[in-house]
mmCIF file with all atom_site columns, C-alpha atoms in Angstrom:
data_model
loop_
_atom_site.group_PDB
_atom_site.id
_atom_site.type_symbol
_atom_site.label_atom_id
_atom_site.label_alt_id
_atom_site.label_comp_id
_atom_site.label_asym_id
_atom_site.label_entity_id
_atom_site.label_seq_id
_atom_site.pdbx_PDB_ins_code
_atom_site.Cartn_x
_atom_site.Cartn_y
_atom_site.Cartn_z
_atom_site.occupancy
_atom_site.B_iso_or_equiv
_atom_site.pdbx_formal_charge
_atom_site.auth_seq_id
_atom_site.auth_comp_id
_atom_site.auth_asym_id
_atom_site.auth_atom_id
_atom_site.pdbx_PDB_model_num
ATOM 1   C CA . GLU N 1 1   ? -0.334  0.036  0.004   1.00 54.00 ? 273 GLU N CA 1
ATOM 2   C CA . THR N 1 2   ? 1.309   3.116  -0.964  1.00 66.00 ? 274 THR N CA 1
ATOM 3   C CA . GLY N 1 3   ? 1.548   5.917  1.479   1.00 88.00 ? 275 GLY N CA 1
ATOM 4   C CA . VAL N 1 4   ? 0.675   9.901  1.412   1.00 93.00 ? 276 VAL N CA 1
ATOM 5   C CA . THR N 1 5   ? 3.804   11.400 -1.081  1.00 95.00 ? 277 THR N CA 1
ATOM 6   C CA . GLN N 1 6   ? 4.349   15.179 -1.477  1.00 96.00 ? 278 GLN N CA 1
ATOM 7   C CA . SER N 1 7   ? 6.705   17.817 -3.302  1.00 96.00 ? 279 SER N CA 1
ATOM 8   C CA . PRO N 1 8   ? 8.640   18.962 -3.389  1.00 97.00 ? 280 PRO N CA 1
ATOM 9   C CA . THR N 1 9   ? 10.623  18.261 0.182   1.00 96.00 ? 281 THR N CA 1
ATOM 10  C CA . HIS N 1 10  ? 11.311  21.921 0.858   1.00 96.00 ? 282 HIS N CA 1
ATOM 11  C CA . LEU N 1 11  ? 11.232  25.392 -1.487  1.00 96.00 ? 283 LEU N CA 1
ATOM 12  C CA . ILE N 1 12  ? 12.519  28.544 -0.875  1.00 98.00 ? 284 ILE N CA 1
ATOM 13  C CA . LYS N 1 13  ? 9.965   31.183 -3.147  1.00 98.00 ? 285 LYS N CA 1
ATOM 14  C CA . THR N 1 14  ? 10.329  35.848 -2.787  1.00 98.00 ? 286 THR N CA 1
ATOM 15  C CA . ARG N 1 15  ? 8.119   37.553 -1.360  1.00 98.00 ? 287 ARG N CA 1
ATOM 16  C CA . GLY N 1 16  ? 4.811   38.245 -4.329  1.00 98.00 ? 288 GLY N CA 1
ATOM 17  C CA . GLN N 1 17  ? 5.793   34.492 -6.013  1.00 98.00 ? 289 GLN N CA 1
ATOM 18  C CA . GLN N 1 18  ? 3.029   32.226 -6.706  1.00 98.00 ? 290 GLN N CA 1
ATOM 19  C CA . VAL N 1 19  ? 3.856   28.695 -5.922  1.00 98.00 ? 291 VAL N CA 1
ATOM 20  C CA . THR N 1 20  ? 2.294   24.955 -6.537  1.00 98.00 ? 292 THR N CA 1
ATOM 21  C CA . LEU N 1 21  ? 2.847   21.925 -3.857  1.00 98.00 ? 293 LEU N CA 1
ATOM 22  C CA . ARG N 1 22  ? 1.743   18.640 -4.863  1.00 98.00 ? 294 ARG N CA 1
ATOM 23  C CA . CYS N 1 23  ? -0.018  15.859 -3.083  1.00 97.00 ? 295 CYS N CA 1
ATOM 24  C CA . SER N 1 24  ? -0.443  12.099 -4.213  1.00 95.00 ? 296 SER N CA 1
ATOM 25  C CA . SER N 1 25  ? -2.962  10.265 -2.045  1.00 91.00 ? 297 SER N CA 1
ATOM 26  C CA . GLN N 1 26  ? -2.680  7.312  -0.311  1.00 84.00 ? 298 GLN N CA 1
ATOM 27  C CA . SER N 1 27  ? -4.094  4.296  -2.877  1.00 81.00 ? 299 SER N CA 1
ATOM 28  C CA . GLY N 1 28  ? -8.189  3.821  -2.658  1.00 81.00 ? 300 GLY N CA 1
ATOM 29  C CA . HIS N 1 29  ? -8.404  7.630  -0.677  1.00 85.00 ? 301 HIS N CA 1
ATOM 30  C CA . ASN N 1 30  ? -10.420 9.990  -2.477  1.00 85.00 ? 302 ASN N CA 1
ATOM 31  C CA . THR N 1 31  ? -10.091 12.474 0.025   1.00 89.00 ? 303 THR N CA 1
ATOM 32  C CA . VAL N 1 32  ? -7.438  14.803 0.952   1.00 92.00 ? 304 VAL N CA 1
ATOM 33  C CA . SER N 1 33  ? -7.107  17.997 3.018   1.00 94.00 ? 305 SER N CA 1
ATOM 34  C CA . TRP N 1 34  ? -4.424  20.659 3.047   1.00 97.00 ? 306 TRP N CA 1
ATOM 35  C CA . TYR N 1 35  ? -3.003  22.066 6.637   1.00 97.00 ? 307 TYR N CA 1
ATOM 36  C CA . GLN N 1 36  ? -0.744  24.909 7.523   1.00 98.00 ? 308 GLN N CA 1
ATOM 37  C CA . GLN N 1 37  ? 1.665   24.075 10.102  1.00 97.00 ? 309 GLN N CA 1
ATOM 38  C CA . ALA N 1 38  ? 3.958   27.308 11.233  1.00 96.00 ? 310 ALA N CA 1
ATOM 39  C CA . LEU N 1 39  ? 6.950   26.637 13.708  1.00 93.00 ? 311 LEU N CA 1
ATOM 40  C CA . GLY N 1 40  ? 5.904   25.895 17.374  1.00 90.00 ? 312 GLY N CA 1
ATOM 41  C CA . GLN N 1 41  ? 2.448   25.744 16.642  1.00 93.00 ? 313 GLN N CA 1
ATOM 42  C CA . GLY N 1 42  ? -0.385  22.444 15.416  1.00 95.00 ? 314 GLY N CA 1
ATOM 43  C CA . PRO N 1 43  ? -1.049  22.394 11.663  1.00 96.00 ? 315 PRO N CA 1
ATOM 44  C CA . GLN N 1 44  ? -4.000  24.137 10.951  1.00 96.00 ? 316 GLN N CA 1
ATOM 45  C CA . PHE N 1 45  ? -6.649  23.387 8.416   1.00 95.00 ? 317 PHE N CA 1
ATOM 46  C CA . ILE N 1 46  ? -6.434  25.046 5.072   1.00 97.00 ? 318 ILE N CA 1
ATOM 47  C CA . PHE N 1 47  ? -9.658  23.111 2.887   1.00 95.00 ? 319 PHE N CA 1
ATOM 48  C CA . GLN N 1 48  ? -10.947 19.607 2.160   1.00 92.00 ? 320 GLN N CA 1
ATOM 49  C CA . TYR N 1 49  ? -10.836 18.185 -1.902  1.00 92.00 ? 321 TYR N CA 1
ATOM 50  C CA . TYR N 1 50  ? -13.601 15.506 -2.223  1.00 87.00 ? 322 TYR N CA 1
ATOM 51  C CA . ARG N 1 51  ? -14.528 14.050 -5.909  1.00 85.00 ? 323 ARG N CA 1
ATOM 52  C CA . GLU N 1 52  ? -12.197 17.279 -6.797  1.00 89.00 ? 324 GLU N CA 1
ATOM 53  C CA . GLU N 1 53  ? -14.370 20.065 -5.676  1.00 90.00 ? 325 GLU N CA 1
ATOM 54  C CA . GLU N 1 54  ? -13.873 22.306 -1.947  1.00 91.00 ? 326 GLU N CA 1
ATOM 55  C CA . ASN N 1 55  ? -15.335 20.234 -0.022  1.00 87.00 ? 327 ASN N CA 1
ATOM 56  C CA . GLY N 1 56  ? -14.497 22.634 3.015   1.00 89.00 ? 328 GLY N CA 1
ATOM 57  C CA . ARG N 1 57  ? -12.325 25.282 4.070   1.00 93.00 ? 329 ARG N CA 1
ATOM 58  C CA . GLY N 1 58  ? -10.597 27.211 7.266   1.00 92.00 ? 330 GLY N CA 1
ATOM 59  C CA . ASN N 1 59  ? -9.811  30.929 8.122   1.00 94.00 ? 331 ASN N CA 1
ATOM 60  C CA . PHE N 1 60  ? -7.634  31.427 4.847   1.00 97.00 ? 332 PHE N CA 1
ATOM 61  C CA . PRO N 1 61  ? -7.713  33.828 1.834   1.00 97.00 ? 333 PRO N CA 1
ATOM 62  C CA . PRO N 1 62  ? -8.686  33.293 -1.431  1.00 97.00 ? 334 PRO N CA 1
ATOM 63  C CA . ARG N 1 63  ? -5.269  33.350 -2.587  1.00 98.00 ? 335 ARG N CA 1
ATOM 64  C CA . PHE N 1 64  ? -4.984  29.916 -1.040  1.00 98.00 ? 336 PHE N CA 1
ATOM 65  C CA . SER N 1 65  ? -6.553  27.569 -3.679  1.00 97.00 ? 337 SER N CA 1
ATOM 66  C CA . GLY N 1 66  ? -6.956  23.893 -4.773  1.00 96.00 ? 338 GLY N CA 1
ATOM 67  C CA . LEU N 1 67  ? -7.081  21.162 -7.039  1.00 96.00 ? 339 LEU N CA 1
ATOM 68  C CA . GLN N 1 68  ? -8.265  17.304 -7.010  1.00 94.00 ? 340 GLN N CA 1
ATOM 69  C CA . PHE N 1 69  ? -7.116  15.536 -9.960  1.00 92.00 ? 341 PHE N CA 1
ATOM 70  C CA . PRO N 1 70  ? -9.714  12.172 -11.777 1.00 90.00 ? 342 PRO N CA 1
ATOM 71  C CA . ASN N 1 71  ? -6.655  10.337 -9.965  1.00 87.00 ? 343 ASN N CA 1
ATOM 72  C CA . TYR N 1 72  ? -7.200  11.851 -6.649  1.00 86.00 ? 344 TYR N CA 1
ATOM 73  C CA . SER N 1 73  ? -4.028  13.811 -6.108  1.00 92.00 ? 345 SER N CA 1
ATOM 74  C CA . SER N 1 74  ? -3.396  16.936 -5.329  1.00 96.00 ? 346 SER N CA 1
ATOM 75  C CA . GLU N 1 75  ? -2.100  20.524 -5.748  1.00 97.00 ? 347 GLU N CA 1
ATOM 76  C CA . LEU N 1 76  ? -2.615  23.547 -3.902  1.00 98.00 ? 348 LEU N CA 1
ATOM 77  C CA . ASN N 1 77  ? -1.840  27.014 -4.811  1.00 98.00 ? 349 ASN N CA 1
ATOM 78  C CA . VAL N 1 78  ? -0.884  30.252 -3.215  1.00 98.00 ? 350 VAL N CA 1
ATOM 79  C CA . ASN N 1 79  ? -0.649  33.237 -5.114  1.00 97.00 ? 351 ASN N CA 1
ATOM 80  C CA . ALA N 1 80  ? 1.184   36.432 -4.047  1.00 98.00 ? 352 ALA N CA 1
ATOM 81  C CA . LEU N 1 81  ? 3.377   34.776 -1.626  1.00 98.00 ? 353 LEU N CA 1
ATOM 82  C CA . GLU N 1 82  ? 3.811   36.492 2.482   1.00 98.00 ? 354 GLU N CA 1
ATOM 83  C CA . LEU N 1 83  ? 6.801   36.487 4.679   1.00 98.00 ? 355 LEU N CA 1
ATOM 84  C CA . ASP N 1 84  ? 3.862   34.447 7.186   1.00 97.00 ? 356 ASP N CA 1
ATOM 85  C CA . ASP N 1 85  ? 2.904   31.601 4.458   1.00 98.00 ? 357 ASP N CA 1
ATOM 86  C CA . SER N 1 86  ? 6.324   30.676 5.407   1.00 98.00 ? 358 SER N CA 1
ATOM 87  C CA . ALA N 1 87  ? 5.780   27.094 7.190   1.00 98.00 ? 359 ALA N CA 1
ATOM 88  C CA . LEU N 1 88  ? 5.558   23.373 7.192   1.00 97.00 ? 360 LEU N CA 1
ATOM 89  C CA . TYR N 1 89  ? 2.471   21.949 4.700   1.00 98.00 ? 361 TYR N CA 1
ATOM 90  C CA . LEU N 1 90  ? 0.916   18.775 5.028   1.00 97.00 ? 362 LEU N CA 1
ATOM 91  C CA . CYS N 1 91  ? -1.266  17.098 2.784   1.00 96.00 ? 363 CYS N CA 1
ATOM 92  C CA . ALA N 1 92  ? -3.373  13.853 4.623   1.00 94.00 ? 364 ALA N CA 1
ATOM 93  C CA . SER N 1 93  ? -5.908  12.323 2.694   1.00 91.00 ? 365 SER N CA 1
ATOM 94  C CA . SER N 1 94  ? -8.534  9.706  4.030   1.00 86.00 ? 366 SER N CA 1
ATOM 95  C CA . LEU N 1 95  ? -11.718 7.739  2.699   1.00 80.00 ? 367 LEU N CA 1
ATOM 96  C CA . PRO N 1 96  ? -14.837 10.475 2.797   1.00 69.00 ? 368 PRO N CA 1
ATOM 97  C CA . SER N 1 97  ? -16.373 11.519 6.344   1.00 63.00 ? 369 SER N CA 1
ATOM 98  C CA . LEU N 1 98  ? -19.567 9.849  6.559   1.00 63.00 ? 370 LEU N CA 1
ATOM 99  C CA . ALA N 1 99  ? -22.228 10.593 9.224   1.00 55.00 ? 371 ALA N CA 1
ATOM 100 C CA . GLY N 1 100 ? -20.988 8.374  13.109  1.00 52.00 ? 372 GLY N CA 1
ATOM 101 C CA . GLU N 1 101 ? -17.651 7.684  10.995  1.00 61.00 ? 373 GLU N CA 1
ATOM 102 C CA . ALA N 1 102 ? -14.184 9.633  11.082  1.00 59.00 ? 374 ALA N CA 1
ATOM 103 C CA . TYR N 1 103 ? -12.239 8.061  8.906   1.00 73.00 ? 375 TYR N CA 1
ATOM 104 C CA . GLU N 1 104 ? -8.039  8.422  9.787   1.00 80.00 ? 376 GLU N CA 1
ATOM 105 C CA . GLN N 1 105 ? -6.338  11.540 8.125   1.00 86.00 ? 377 GLN N CA 1
ATOM 106 C CA . TYR N 1 106 ? -3.118  9.747  6.705   1.00 89.00 ? 378 TYR N CA 1
ATOM 107 C CA . PHE N 1 107 ? -0.171  12.267 6.088   1.00 93.00 ? 379 PHE N CA 1
ATOM 108 C CA . GLY N 1 108 ? 2.500   13.169 4.045   1.00 94.00 ? 380 GLY N CA 1
ATOM 109 C CA . PRO N 1 109 ? 5.646   14.943 5.395   1.00 93.00 ? 381 PRO N CA 1
ATOM 110 C CA . GLY N 1 110 ? 4.819   17.394 4.572   1.00 95.00 ? 382 GLY N CA 1
ATOM 111 C CA . THR N 1 111 ? 6.604   20.945 2.162   1.00 97.00 ? 383 THR N CA 1
ATOM 112 C CA . ARG N 1 112 ? 8.976   23.285 3.639   1.00 97.00 ? 384 ARG N CA 1
ATOM 113 C CA . LEU N 1 113 ? 7.870   26.326 2.528   1.00 98.00 ? 385 LEU N CA 1
ATOM 114 C CA . THR N 1 114 ? 10.437  29.509 3.245   1.00 98.00 ? 386 THR N CA 1
ATOM 115 C CA . VAL N 1 115 ? 9.710   33.025 1.639   1.00 98.00 ? 387 VAL N CA 1
ATOM 116 C CA . THR N 1 116 ? 12.107  35.654 1.656   1.00 97.00 ? 388 THR N CA 1
ATOM 117 C CA . ALA V 2 1   ? -15.598 27.773 18.235  1.00 84.00 ? 54  ALA V CA 1
ATOM 118 C CA . GLN V 2 2   ? -13.832 24.768 18.763  1.00 89.00 ? 55  GLN V CA 1
ATOM 119 C CA . THR V 2 3   ? -10.377 25.585 20.411  1.00 94.00 ? 56  THR V CA 1
ATOM 120 C CA . VAL V 2 4   ? -7.935  22.459 22.535  1.00 97.00 ? 57  VAL V CA 1
ATOM 121 C CA . THR V 2 5   ? -5.876  23.466 24.892  1.00 97.00 ? 58  THR V CA 1
ATOM 122 C CA . GLN V 2 6   ? -2.192  22.142 25.590  1.00 97.00 ? 59  GLN V CA 1
ATOM 123 C CA . SER V 2 7   ? -0.627  23.388 28.599  1.00 95.00 ? 60  SER V CA 1
ATOM 124 C CA . GLN V 2 8   ? 2.708   21.675 28.471  1.00 96.00 ? 61  GLN V CA 1
ATOM 125 C CA . PRO V 2 9   ? 5.101   22.852 26.095  1.00 96.00 ? 62  PRO V CA 1
ATOM 126 C CA . GLU V 2 10  ? 7.217   20.680 27.265  1.00 97.00 ? 63  GLU V CA 1
ATOM 127 C CA . MET V 2 11  ? 8.183   17.240 28.921  1.00 97.00 ? 64  MET V CA 1
ATOM 128 C CA . SER V 2 12  ? 10.578  14.758 30.155  1.00 97.00 ? 65  SER V CA 1
ATOM 129 C CA . VAL V 2 13  ? 10.301  11.207 31.447  1.00 97.00 ? 66  VAL V CA 1
ATOM 130 C CA . GLN V 2 14  ? 12.259  8.650  31.945  1.00 97.00 ? 67  GLN V CA 1
ATOM 131 C CA . GLU V 2 15  ? 13.317  5.488  29.793  1.00 97.00 ? 68  GLU V CA 1
ATOM 132 C CA . ALA V 2 16  ? 10.565  2.661  31.173  1.00 97.00 ? 69  ALA V CA 1
ATOM 133 C CA . GLU V 2 17  ? 8.620   5.578  33.191  1.00 97.00 ? 70  GLU V CA 1
ATOM 134 C CA . THR V 2 18  ? 5.015   6.697  32.218  1.00 98.00 ? 71  THR V CA 1
ATOM 135 C CA . VAL V 2 19  ? 4.356   10.057 31.535  1.00 98.00 ? 72  VAL V CA 1
ATOM 136 C CA . THR V 2 20  ? 0.887   12.069 31.083  1.00 98.00 ? 73  THR V CA 1
ATOM 137 C CA . LEU V 2 21  ? 0.136   14.684 28.432  1.00 98.00 ? 74  LEU V CA 1
ATOM 138 C CA . SER V 2 22  ? -2.714  17.092 28.805  1.00 98.00 ? 75  SER V CA 1
ATOM 139 C CA . CYS V 2 23  ? -5.457  18.479 26.773  1.00 98.00 ? 76  CYS V CA 1
ATOM 140 C CA . THR V 2 24  ? -8.318  20.200 27.319  1.00 98.00 ? 77  THR V CA 1
ATOM 141 C CA . TYR V 2 25  ? -10.831 20.938 24.908  1.00 97.00 ? 78  TYR V CA 1
ATOM 142 C CA . ASP V 2 26  ? -13.875 23.255 24.307  1.00 96.00 ? 79  ASP V CA 1
ATOM 143 C CA . THR V 2 27  ? -17.256 22.627 22.007  1.00 94.00 ? 80  THR V CA 1
ATOM 144 C CA . SER V 2 28  ? -20.870 22.944 22.490  1.00 92.00 ? 81  SER V CA 1
ATOM 145 C CA . GLU V 2 29  ? -21.399 19.711 20.107  1.00 90.00 ? 82  GLU V CA 1
ATOM 146 C CA . SER V 2 30  ? -21.947 16.514 21.028  1.00 89.00 ? 83  SER V CA 1
ATOM 147 C CA . ASP V 2 31  ? -20.868 14.517 18.302  1.00 89.00 ? 84  ASP V CA 1
ATOM 148 C CA . TYR V 2 32  ? -16.870 15.468 17.954  1.00 92.00 ? 85  TYR V CA 1
ATOM 149 C CA . TYR V 2 33  ? -14.034 12.668 17.969  1.00 92.00 ? 86  TYR V CA 1
ATOM 150 C CA . LEU V 2 34  ? -10.726 13.812 20.055  1.00 95.00 ? 87  LEU V CA 1
ATOM 151 C CA . PHE V 2 35  ? -7.390  12.368 18.448  1.00 95.00 ? 88  PHE V CA 1
ATOM 152 C CA . TRP V 2 36  ? -3.510  11.979 19.849  1.00 97.00 ? 89  TRP V CA 1
ATOM 153 C CA . TYR V 2 37  ? -0.880  12.316 16.617  1.00 96.00 ? 90  TYR V CA 1
ATOM 154 C CA . LYS V 2 38  ? 3.142   12.075 16.971  1.00 97.00 ? 91  LYS V CA 1
ATOM 155 C CA . GLN V 2 39  ? 4.906   14.337 14.481  1.00 96.00 ? 92  GLN V CA 1
ATOM 156 C CA . PRO V 2 40  ? 9.008   13.292 15.392  1.00 93.00 ? 93  PRO V CA 1
ATOM 157 C CA . PRO V 2 41  ? 11.762  14.851 13.513  1.00 87.00 ? 94  PRO V CA 1
ATOM 158 C CA . SER V 2 42  ? 10.665  13.565 10.128  1.00 82.00 ? 95  SER V CA 1
ATOM 159 C CA . ARG V 2 43  ? 7.361   15.052 10.257  1.00 85.00 ? 96  ARG V CA 1
ATOM 160 C CA . GLN V 2 44  ? 5.360   12.416 9.774   1.00 88.00 ? 97  GLN V CA 1
ATOM 161 C CA . MET V 2 45  ? 2.115   13.053 11.851  1.00 93.00 ? 98  MET V CA 1
ATOM 162 C CA . ILE V 2 46  ? 1.282   9.880  12.619  1.00 93.00 ? 99  ILE V CA 1
ATOM 163 C CA . LEU V 2 47  ? -1.986  8.911  14.835  1.00 93.00 ? 100 LEU V CA 1
ATOM 164 C CA . VAL V 2 48  ? -1.250  7.437  17.958  1.00 96.00 ? 101 VAL V CA 1
ATOM 165 C CA . ILE V 2 49  ? -4.916  6.813  19.236  1.00 95.00 ? 102 ILE V CA 1
ATOM 166 C CA . ARG V 2 50  ? -8.415  7.822  19.055  1.00 93.00 ? 103 ARG V CA 1
ATOM 167 C CA . GLN V 2 51  ? -12.353 8.078  21.322  1.00 94.00 ? 104 GLN V CA 1
ATOM 168 C CA . GLU V 2 52  ? -14.948 9.027  19.570  1.00 92.00 ? 105 GLU V CA 1
ATOM 169 C CA . ALA V 2 53  ? -16.872 10.990 22.332  1.00 92.00 ? 106 ALA V CA 1
ATOM 170 C CA . TYR V 2 54  ? -20.367 8.899  22.676  1.00 91.00 ? 107 TYR V CA 1
ATOM 171 C CA . LYS V 2 55  ? -18.302 6.155  24.139  1.00 91.00 ? 108 LYS V CA 1
ATOM 172 C CA . GLN V 2 56  ? -17.615 6.096  27.298  1.00 89.00 ? 109 GLN V CA 1
ATOM 173 C CA . GLN V 2 57  ? -14.790 3.615  27.505  1.00 94.00 ? 110 GLN V CA 1
ATOM 174 C CA . ASN V 2 58  ? -11.125 4.659  27.299  1.00 96.00 ? 111 ASN V CA 1
ATOM 175 C CA . ALA V 2 59  ? -9.905  4.220  24.339  1.00 95.00 ? 112 ALA V CA 1
ATOM 176 C CA . THR V 2 60  ? -6.122  2.189  25.003  1.00 96.00 ? 113 THR V CA 1
ATOM 177 C CA . GLU V 2 61  ? -3.611  1.243  21.553  1.00 94.00 ? 114 GLU V CA 1
ATOM 178 C CA . ASN V 2 62  ? -0.480  -1.127 23.590  1.00 96.00 ? 115 ASN V CA 1
ATOM 179 C CA . ARG V 2 63  ? 1.320   1.652  25.623  1.00 97.00 ? 116 ARG V CA 1
ATOM 180 C CA . PHE V 2 64  ? -1.004  4.327  24.840  1.00 98.00 ? 117 PHE V CA 1
ATOM 181 C CA . SER V 2 65  ? -3.829  4.869  26.880  1.00 97.00 ? 118 SER V CA 1
ATOM 182 C CA . VAL V 2 66  ? -6.262  8.151  27.170  1.00 98.00 ? 119 VAL V CA 1
ATOM 183 C CA . ASN V 2 67  ? -8.199  9.131  30.287  1.00 97.00 ? 120 ASN V CA 1
ATOM 184 C CA . PHE V 2 68  ? -11.604 10.522 28.684  1.00 97.00 ? 121 PHE V CA 1
ATOM 185 C CA . GLN V 2 69  ? -13.128 12.962 30.643  1.00 96.00 ? 122 GLN V CA 1
ATOM 186 C CA . LYS V 2 70  ? -16.087 14.523 28.860  1.00 95.00 ? 123 LYS V CA 1
ATOM 187 C CA . ALA V 2 71  ? -17.932 16.628 31.389  1.00 95.00 ? 124 ALA V CA 1
ATOM 188 C CA . ALA V 2 72  ? -14.392 18.174 32.125  1.00 96.00 ? 125 ALA V CA 1
ATOM 189 C CA . LYS V 2 73  ? -13.921 18.083 28.541  1.00 96.00 ? 126 LYS V CA 1
ATOM 190 C CA . SER V 2 74  ? -10.364 16.756 28.933  1.00 97.00 ? 127 SER V CA 1
ATOM 191 C CA . PHE V 2 75  ? -8.549  13.898 27.260  1.00 97.00 ? 128 PHE V CA 1
ATOM 192 C CA . SER V 2 76  ? -5.078  12.840 28.486  1.00 98.00 ? 129 SER V CA 1
ATOM 193 C CA . LEU V 2 77  ? -2.518  11.109 26.448  1.00 98.00 ? 130 LEU V CA 1
ATOM 194 C CA . LYS V 2 78  ? -0.561  8.417  29.155  1.00 98.00 ? 131 LYS V CA 1
ATOM 195 C CA . ILE V 2 79  ? 2.185   6.626  27.692  1.00 98.00 ? 132 ILE V CA 1
ATOM 196 C CA . SER V 2 80  ? 3.290   3.359  29.492  1.00 98.00 ? 133 SER V CA 1
ATOM 197 C CA . ASP V 2 81  ? 6.667   2.081  29.584  1.00 98.00 ? 134 ASP V CA 1
ATOM 198 C CA . SER V 2 82  ? 8.663   4.985  27.562  1.00 98.00 ? 135 SER V CA 1
ATOM 199 C CA . GLN V 2 83  ? 10.881  4.744  24.940  1.00 97.00 ? 136 GLN V CA 1
ATOM 200 C CA . LEU V 2 84  ? 13.327  6.953  22.924  1.00 96.00 ? 137 LEU V CA 1
ATOM 201 C CA . GLY V 2 85  ? 11.246  6.369  19.866  1.00 95.00 ? 138 GLY V CA 1
ATOM 202 C CA . ASP V 2 86  ? 9.022   7.967  21.367  1.00 97.00 ? 139 ASP V CA 1
ATOM 203 C CA . ALA V 2 87  ? 10.196  11.148 21.423  1.00 97.00 ? 140 ALA V CA 1
ATOM 204 C CA . ALA V 2 88  ? 8.267   13.782 19.677  1.00 97.00 ? 141 ALA V CA 1
ATOM 205 C CA . MET V 2 89  ? 5.780   16.398 19.303  1.00 97.00 ? 142 MET V CA 1
ATOM 206 C CA . TYR V 2 90  ? 2.386   15.049 20.949  1.00 98.00 ? 143 TYR V CA 1
ATOM 207 C CA . PHE V 2 91  ? -0.343  16.695 19.262  1.00 98.00 ? 144 PHE V CA 1
ATOM 208 C CA . CYS V 2 92  ? -3.942  16.406 20.748  1.00 98.00 ? 145 CYS V CA 1
ATOM 209 C CA . ALA V 2 93  ? -6.855  17.256 18.161  1.00 96.00 ? 146 ALA V CA 1
ATOM 210 C CA . TYR V 2 94  ? -10.608 17.847 17.979  1.00 95.00 ? 147 TYR V CA 1
ATOM 211 C CA . ARG V 2 95  ? -13.042 16.878 15.037  1.00 92.00 ? 148 ARG V CA 1
ATOM 212 C CA . SER V 2 96  ? -16.765 17.503 14.412  1.00 87.00 ? 149 SER V CA 1
ATOM 213 C CA . GLY V 2 97  ? -18.911 14.764 13.623  1.00 80.00 ? 150 GLY V CA 1
ATOM 214 C CA . ALA V 2 98  ? -20.430 17.495 11.275  1.00 70.00 ? 151 ALA V CA 1
ATOM 215 C CA . LYS V 2 99  ? -17.362 18.790 9.851   1.00 72.00 ? 152 LYS V CA 1
ATOM 216 C CA . HIS V 2 100 ? -14.273 17.746 7.768   1.00 74.00 ? 153 HIS V CA 1
ATOM 217 C CA . LYS V 2 101 ? -11.244 20.179 9.383   1.00 85.00 ? 154 LYS V CA 1
ATOM 218 C CA . ILE V 2 102 ? -9.350  18.717 12.304  1.00 91.00 ? 155 ILE V CA 1
ATOM 219 C CA . ILE V 2 103 ? -7.794  21.176 15.111  1.00 94.00 ? 156 ILE V CA 1
ATOM 220 C CA . PHE V 2 104 ? -5.130  20.764 16.571  1.00 96.00 ? 157 PHE V CA 1
ATOM 221 C CA . GLY V 2 105 ? -3.310  22.217 19.657  1.00 97.00 ? 158 GLY V CA 1
ATOM 222 C CA . LYS V 2 106 ? 0.012   23.676 19.564  1.00 96.00 ? 159 LYS V CA 1
ATOM 223 C CA . GLY V 2 107 ? 1.653   20.238 20.663  1.00 97.00 ? 160 GLY V CA 1
ATOM 224 C CA . THR V 2 108 ? 3.945   18.784 23.470  1.00 98.00 ? 161 THR V CA 1
ATOM 225 C CA . ARG V 2 109 ? 7.447   18.104 22.806  1.00 97.00 ? 162 ARG V CA 1
ATOM 226 C CA . LEU V 2 110 ? 7.876   14.997 24.778  1.00 98.00 ? 163 LEU V CA 1
ATOM 227 C CA . HIS V 2 111 ? 12.121  14.337 25.761  1.00 97.00 ? 164 HIS V CA 1
ATOM 228 C CA . ILE V 2 112 ? 12.100  11.008 26.790  1.00 97.00 ? 165 ILE V CA 1
ATOM 229 C CA . LEU V 2 113 ? 15.837  10.418 29.063  1.00 96.00 ? 166 LEU V CA 1
ATOM 230 C CA . PRO V 2 114 ? 18.237  7.348  28.639  1.00 93.00 ? 167 PRO V CA 1
#
């Protein structure tokens, strides 16, 4: 069984640039969630995708956007990068949430983004 | 809004001893799930244990167990027979039964002393 993978591992960008981070879901999982983890903090929910549509969003501005593809892989795009966007970005895949069930979210190793 | 609070930024325990990590949460919901995640230096977030709010019995996974006090909104993690590989950041987390996002605490860094 293939786990969740993310690319790239590390990335350095300049303020104002745009960045795309990628995530491949665990085999059989059709739901993917993205989290931002600032240094010394717990992860914060950005959004979730299910069947290629956004299915829940946290308190992040519209310059954070995403895509999910038919093979359930996903991208996180961030436009107009700001210094505060420097963080570890985690992707997690799972089976879809159903009432009364909380399927485990399997996390990838993350992409460390540094904005200078 | 739901919140998760971990009041111990760092803890240390001697190898083979027992340690308890504290967590409190705030919610007005009745249907929710609680989790403890481990994040070692490799950064991979790993689920340690989970608890459904509707279950009165405390969850147990090998050396890991929780003390779930629903009325007090407390959810502590006990690690028995601590091992060097247990050294990591531990995050307490909450998920509403009806929503998608997981809300994490700020974490507790656990050191294992040989």
